[in-house]
Coordinates of N, CA and C and ligand atoms in Angstrom, one line a residue:
M2 N 0.8 -1.2 0.0 CA 0.0 0.0 0.0 C 0.9 1.3 0.0
L3 N 1.8 1.3 1.0 CA 2.7 2.5 1.1 C 3.5 2.6 -0.2
R4 N 3.9 1.5 -0.8 CA 4.6 1.5 -2.0 C 3.9 2.2 -3.2
I5 N 2.6 1.8 -3.3 CA 1.8 2.3 -4.4 C 1.6 3.8 -4.2
V6 N 1.4 4.3 -3.0 CA 1.2 5.7 -2.8 C 2.5 6.5 -3.1
S7 N 3.6 6.0 -2.7 CA 4.9 6.7 -3.0 C 5.2 6.7 -4.5
A8 N 4.9 5.6 -5.2 CA 5.1 5.5 -6.6 C 4.2 6.6 -7.3
G9 N 3.0 6.7 -6.8 CA 2.1 7.7 -7.4 C 2.6 9.1 -7.2
L10 N 3.1 9.4 -6.0 CA 3.7 10.7 -5.7 C 4.9 11.0 -6.6
M11 N 5.7 10.0 -6.8 CA 6.9 10.1 -7.7 C 6.5 10.5 -9.1
A12 N 5.5 9.8 -9.6 CA 5.0 10.0 -11.0 C 4.5 11.5 -11.1
A13 N 3.8 11.9 -10.1 CA 3.3 13.3 -10.1 C 4.4 14.3 -10.0
A14 N 5.4 14.0 -9.2 CA 6.5 14.9 -9.1 C 7.3 15.0 -10.4
I15 N 7.5 13.9 -11.1 CA 8.2 13.9 -12.3 C 7.4 14.6 -13.4
A16 N 6.1 14.4 -13.5 CA 5.3 15.0 -14.5 C 5.3 16.5 -14.3
F17 N 5.2 16.9 -13.0 CA 5.3 18.4 -12.7 C 6.6 19.0 -13.0
G18 N 7.6 18.2 -12.7 CA 9.0 18.7 -12.9 C 9.3 18.9 -14.4
L19 N 8.7 18.1 -15.2 CA 9.0 18.2 -16.7 C 8.1 19.2 -17.3
S20 N 6.9 19.4 -16.8 CA 6.1 20.4 -17.6 C 6.3 21.8 -17.1
A21 N 6.6 22.0 -15.9 CA 6.7 23.4 -15.3 C 7.7 24.3 -16.1
P22 N 8.9 23.9 -16.3 CA 9.8 24.8 -16.9 C 9.4 25.3 -18.3
S23 N 8.9 24.4 -19.1 CA 8.6 24.7 -20.5 C 7.5 25.8 -20.5
T24 N 6.6 25.7 -19.6 CA 5.5 26.7 -19.6 C 6.0 28.1 -19.1
A25 N 6.9 28.0 -18.1 CA 7.3 29.3 -17.5 C 8.3 30.0 -18.5
A26 N 9.1 29.3 -19.1 CA 10.1 29.9 -19.9 C 9.7 30.2 -21.4
G27 N 8.8 29.4 -21.9 CA 8.3 29.6 -23.3 C 9.3 28.9 -24.2
N28 N 8.8 28.4 -25.3 CA 9.6 27.7 -26.3 C 9.7 28.5 -27.6
P29 N 10.8 29.2 -27.8 CA 10.9 30.0 -29.0 C 10.7 29.4 -30.3
A30 N 11.0 28.1 -30.4 CA 10.8 27.4 -31.7 C 9.3 27.3 -32.0
N31 N 8.6 27.0 -31.0 CA 7.1 27.0 -31.2 C 6.6 28.4 -31.5
G32 N 7.2 29.3 -30.8 CA 6.8 30.7 -31.1 C 7.0 31.1 -32.5
E33 N 8.1 30.6 -33.1 CA 8.3 30.9 -34.5 C 7.2 30.4 -35.4
K34 N 6.8 29.2 -35.1 CA 5.6 28.6 -35.8 C 4.4 29.4 -35.7
L35 N 4.1 29.8 -34.4 CA 2.9 30.6 -34.2 C 3.0 32.0 -34.8
F36 N 4.1 32.4 -35.2 CA 4.2 33.8 -35.8 C 3.5 33.8 -37.1
K37 N 3.2 32.6 -37.7 CA 2.4 32.6 -38.9 C 1.1 33.4 -38.7
K38 N 0.6 33.4 -37.5 CA -0.7 34.1 -37.2 C -0.5 35.6 -37.2
C39 N 0.8 36.1 -37.1 CA 1.1 37.5 -37.1 C 1.6 38.0 -38.4
A40 N 2.1 37.0 -39.2 CA 2.9 37.4 -40.4 C 2.0 38.1 -41.5
A41 N 0.7 37.8 -41.4 CA -0.1 38.5 -42.4 C -0.1 40.0 -42.2
C42 N 0.2 40.4 -41.0 CA 0.2 41.9 -40.7 C 1.5 42.4 -40.2
H43 N 2.4 41.6 -39.9 CA 3.7 42.0 -39.3 C 4.9 41.4 -40.0
S44 N 5.9 42.2 -40.3 CA 7.2 41.7 -40.7 C 8.2 41.8 -39.6
L45 N 9.2 41.0 -39.6 CA 10.2 41.1 -38.6 C 11.4 41.9 -39.1
E46 N 11.4 42.3 -40.3 CA 12.5 43.0 -40.9 C 12.4 44.5 -40.5
E47 N 13.5 45.1 -40.3 CA 13.5 46.5 -39.9 C 12.9 47.4 -40.9
G48 N 12.0 48.2 -40.5 CA 11.4 49.2 -41.5 C 10.4 48.7 -42.4
K49 N 10.1 47.4 -42.4 CA 9.1 46.8 -43.3 C 7.7 46.8 -42.8
K50 N 6.9 47.7 -43.3 CA 5.6 47.9 -42.8 C 4.6 47.1 -43.6
K51 N 3.6 46.5 -42.9 CA 2.5 45.8 -43.5 C 1.2 46.5 -43.0
V52 N 0.2 45.7 -42.7 CA -1.0 46.3 -42.1 C -0.6 46.8 -40.7
G53 N 0.3 46.1 -40.1 CA 0.9 46.5 -38.8 C 2.3 46.9 -38.9
P54 N 2.9 47.5 -37.9 CA 4.3 47.9 -37.9 C 5.3 46.7 -37.9
S55 N 6.5 47.0 -38.3 CA 7.5 45.9 -38.2 C 7.8 45.6 -36.8
L56 N 7.9 44.3 -36.5 CA 8.2 43.9 -35.1 C 9.7 43.7 -34.8
Y57 N 10.5 44.3 -35.7 CA 11.9 44.2 -35.5 C 12.3 44.7 -34.1
K58 N 13.0 43.8 -33.4 CA 13.4 44.1 -32.0 C 12.4 44.7 -31.1
I59 N 11.2 44.2 -31.2 CA 10.1 44.8 -30.5 C 10.2 44.5 -29.0
F60 N 10.7 43.4 -28.6 CA 10.9 43.1 -27.2 C 11.8 44.1 -26.5
G61 N 11.4 44.8 -25.5 CA 12.2 45.8 -24.9 C 12.0 47.2 -25.5
A62 N 11.2 47.3 -26.5 CA 11.0 48.6 -27.2 C 9.8 49.3 -26.5
T63 N 9.7 50.6 -26.7 CA 8.6 51.4 -26.3 C 7.4 51.2 -27.3
P64 N 6.2 51.0 -26.8 CA 5.1 50.9 -27.7 C 4.9 52.1 -28.6
G65 N 4.5 51.9 -29.9 CA 4.2 53.0 -30.7 C 5.3 53.9 -31.3
Q66 N 6.5 53.3 -31.4 CA 7.7 54.1 -31.8 C 8.3 53.8 -33.1
V67 N 7.7 52.8 -33.9 CA 8.3 52.5 -35.2 C 8.1 53.7 -36.1
P68 N 9.2 54.3 -36.7 CA 9.0 55.5 -37.6 C 8.1 55.2 -38.7
K69 N 7.4 56.2 -39.1 CA 6.5 56.3 -40.3 C 5.3 55.3 -40.2
F70 N 5.0 54.7 -39.1 CA 3.8 53.9 -39.0 C 2.7 54.7 -38.4
R71 N 1.6 54.7 -39.0 CA 0.4 55.4 -38.4 C -0.3 54.6 -37.4
Y72 N 0.1 54.7 -36.1 CA -0.5 54.0 -35.0 C -1.8 54.6 -34.7
S73 N -2.6 53.9 -33.9 CA -3.8 54.5 -33.3 C -3.3 55.4 -32.2
K74 N -4.1 56.4 -31.9 CA -3.7 57.4 -30.9 C -3.4 56.7 -29.5
G75 N -4.3 55.7 -29.2 CA -4.2 55.0 -28.0 C -2.9 54.3 -27.8
L76 N -2.3 53.7 -28.8 CA -1.1 52.9 -28.7 C 0.1 53.9 -28.5
V77 N 0.1 55.0 -29.1 CA 1.1 56.0 -28.9 C 1.1 56.6 -27.5
E78 N -0.2 56.8 -27.0 CA -0.3 57.3 -25.6 C 0.1 56.2 -24.6
Y79 N -0.1 55.0 -25.0 CA 0.3 53.9 -24.1 C 1.9 53.9 -24.0
G80 N 2.6 54.2 -25.1 CA 4.0 54.3 -25.0 C 4.5 55.5 -24.2
Q81 N 3.7 56.5 -24.2 CA 4.0 57.7 -23.5 C 3.9 57.6 -22.0
T82 N 3.2 56.5 -21.5 CA 3.1 56.3 -20.1 C 4.4 55.7 -19.5
G83 N 5.3 55.4 -20.4 CA 6.6 54.8 -19.9 C 6.6 53.3 -20.0
A84 N 5.5 52.8 -20.7 CA 5.4 51.3 -20.8 C 6.5 50.8 -21.8
V85 N 6.8 49.5 -21.6 CA 7.8 48.9 -22.4 C 7.2 47.5 -22.8
W86 N 7.5 47.1 -24.0 CA 7.1 45.7 -24.4 C 8.0 44.7 -23.7
D87 N 7.5 44.1 -22.6 CA 8.3 43.1 -21.9 C 7.3 41.8 -21.8
A88 N 7.8 40.9 -21.0 CA 7.0 39.6 -20.9 C 5.6 39.9 -20.4
E89 N 5.5 40.8 -19.4 CA 4.2 41.1 -18.8 C 3.3 41.9 -19.8
T90 N 3.8 43.0 -20.4 CA 2.9 43.8 -21.2 C 2.5 43.0 -22.5
L91 N 3.5 42.2 -23.0 CA 3.2 41.5 -24.2 C 2.1 40.4 -23.9
D92 N 2.2 39.8 -22.7 CA 1.3 38.8 -22.3 C -0.1 39.4 -22.3
A93 N -0.3 40.5 -21.8 CA -1.6 41.2 -21.7 C -2.1 41.5 -23.2
W94 N -1.1 42.1 -24.0 CA -1.4 42.5 -25.4 C -1.9 41.3 -26.2
L95 N -1.2 40.2 -26.0 CA -1.5 39.0 -26.9 C -2.7 38.2 -26.3
T96 N -3.1 38.5 -25.1 CA -4.3 37.9 -24.6 C -5.5 38.6 -25.2
K97 N -5.5 39.9 -25.2 CA -6.6 40.7 -25.8 C -6.1 42.1 -26.0
P98 N -5.7 42.5 -27.2 CA -5.1 43.8 -27.5 C -6.0 44.9 -27.0
K99 N -7.3 44.8 -27.1 CA -8.2 45.9 -26.8 C -8.3 46.1 -25.3
D100 N -7.9 45.2 -24.5 CA -7.8 45.4 -23.0 C -6.6 46.3 -22.6
V101 N -5.6 46.3 -23.5 CA -4.4 47.1 -23.3 C -4.6 48.6 -23.9
V102 N -5.1 48.6 -25.1 CA -5.3 49.9 -25.8 C -6.7 49.8 -26.4
K103 N -7.6 50.5 -25.8 CA -9.1 50.4 -26.1 C -9.4 50.5 -27.6
R104 N -8.9 51.5 -28.3 CA -9.2 51.6 -29.7 C -8.0 51.2 -30.6
T105 N -7.3 50.2 -30.3 CA -6.2 49.8 -31.1 C -6.7 49.3 -32.5
K106 N -5.7 49.5 -33.4 CA -6.0 49.1 -34.8 C -5.7 47.6 -35.0
M107 N -5.1 47.0 -34.0 CA -4.7 45.6 -34.2 C -5.9 44.7 -34.0
A108 N -6.3 44.1 -35.1 CA -7.5 43.2 -35.1 C -7.0 41.8 -35.0
F109 N -6.7 41.4 -33.8 CA -6.3 40.1 -33.5 C -7.0 39.6 -32.2
P110 N -7.7 38.5 -32.3 CA -8.5 38.0 -31.2 C -7.8 37.7 -30.0
G111 N -6.5 37.3 -30.1 CA -5.7 37.0 -28.9 C -5.5 35.5 -28.8
F112 N -4.4 35.1 -28.1 CA -4.1 33.7 -27.9 C -4.8 33.4 -26.5
K113 N -5.6 32.3 -26.5 CA -6.3 32.0 -25.3 C -5.3 31.2 -24.4
K114 N -4.4 30.4 -25.0 CA -3.5 29.6 -24.1 C -2.3 30.3 -23.6
V115 N -2.1 30.3 -22.3 CA -0.9 30.9 -21.8 C 0.4 30.4 -22.4
E116 N 0.4 29.1 -22.7 CA 1.6 28.5 -23.4 C 1.9 29.2 -24.7
D117 N 0.8 29.4 -25.5 CA 1.0 30.1 -26.8 C 1.6 31.5 -26.6
R118 N 1.1 32.2 -25.6 CA 1.6 33.5 -25.4 C 3.1 33.4 -24.9
A119 N 3.4 32.5 -24.0 CA 4.8 32.4 -23.5 C 5.7 32.0 -24.7
D120 N 5.3 31.2 -25.6 CA 6.1 30.7 -26.7 C 6.4 31.9 -27.6
M121 N 5.3 32.6 -27.9 CA 5.4 33.8 -28.8 C 6.4 34.8 -28.2
I122 N 6.2 35.1 -26.9 CA 7.1 36.1 -26.3 C 8.5 35.6 -26.2
A123 N 8.7 34.3 -26.0 CA 10.1 33.8 -26.0 C 10.7 34.0 -27.4
Y124 N 10.0 33.8 -28.4 CA 10.5 34.0 -29.8 C 10.8 35.4 -30.0
L125 N 9.9 36.3 -29.7 CA 10.2 37.8 -29.9 C 11.4 38.2 -29.1
K126 N 11.5 37.7 -27.9 CA 12.6 38.0 -27.0 C 13.9 37.6 -27.6
S127 N 13.9 36.3 -28.2 CA 15.2 35.8 -28.7 C 15.7 36.6 -29.9
L128 N 14.7 37.3 -30.6 CA 15.1 38.2 -31.7 C 15.6 39.5 -31.3
S129 N 15.4 39.9 -30.1 CA 15.9 41.2 -29.6 C 17.2 41.1 -28.9
E130 N 17.7 39.8 -28.7 CA 18.9 39.7 -27.9 C 20.2 39.9 -28.8
Ligands
LIG413 C1 -4.9 41.7 -38.6 C2 -3.6 42.3 -38.5 C3 -2.8 42.0 -37.3 C4 -2.5 40.7 -36.8 C5 -3.0 39.3 -37.3 C6 -1.5 40.9 -35.7 N1 -1.3 42.3 -35.6 FE1 0.0 43.1 -34.2 N2 -0.6 45.0 -34.9 C7 -1.4 45.2 -35.9 C8 -1.6 46.7 -36.1 C9 -2.5 47.4 -37.1 C10 -0.9 47.3 -35.0 C11 -0.9 48.8 -34.7 C12 -1.9 48.9 -33.6 C13 -2.3 50.3 -33.2 O1 -1.8 51.3 -33.8 O2 -3.2 50.5 -32.4 C14 -0.2 46.2 -34.3 C15 0.6 46.4 -33.2 C16 1.4 45.3 -32.6 C17 2.3 45.5 -31.6 C18 2.8 46.9 -31.0 C19 3.9 47.4 -32.0 C20 4.6 48.7 -31.5 O3 5.4 49.2 -32.3 O4 4.4 49.1 -30.4 C21 2.8 44.3 -31.2 C22 3.9 44.0 -30.2 C23 2.1 43.3 -32.1 N3 1.2 44.0 -32.9 C24 2.3 42.0 -32.0 C25 1.6 41.0 -32.7 C26 1.8 39.6 -32.7 C27 2.9 38.9 -31.8 C28 0.9 39.0 -33.5 C29 0.6 37.6 -33.7 C30 0.3 36.8 -32.5 C31 0.1 40.1 -34.1 N4 0.6 41.3 -33.6 C32 -0.9 39.9 -35.0 C33 -2.0 44.3 -36.8 C34 -2.0 42.9 -36.5

């Protein structure tokens, strides 16, 4: 009896140990795949504008600062608050852009899964390093 219980606990500990880090840190390779959902509107090349601004080195950048892109007023104002695109602000943005900037022009429904957001953010971060 005791054996069975401790084996069960071990299995739970192993499963937890293996799954926890990948969720917390994000997987950039999967983020690169997910970028397909962004690529219709965003390029990662510097200065290349599509429907949305270039996301070149966006991690760590101030919102609404890509030259010659006509942002919504709200996004520019968001940048003026001293906000920076980091893991926390990008997580909120990719959950639901309209919750961060009410009248944003970014028509993206958001990633529901926290893992998808973490992977996307890890990918964008890797490109800014
Ligand atoms: C339908 C087109 C569209 C899609 C799809 C889209 N975006 Fe956007 N995105 C925009 C537009 C337009 C803006 C500018 C928003 C504004 O001015 O309010 C923007 C702005 C942004 C910004 C802020 C840029 C800055 O310079 O501050 C980030 C970050 C961003 N998008 C990331 C993403 C990511 C990551 C994805 C994919 C998960 C994505 N977007 C999908 C259109 C899109």
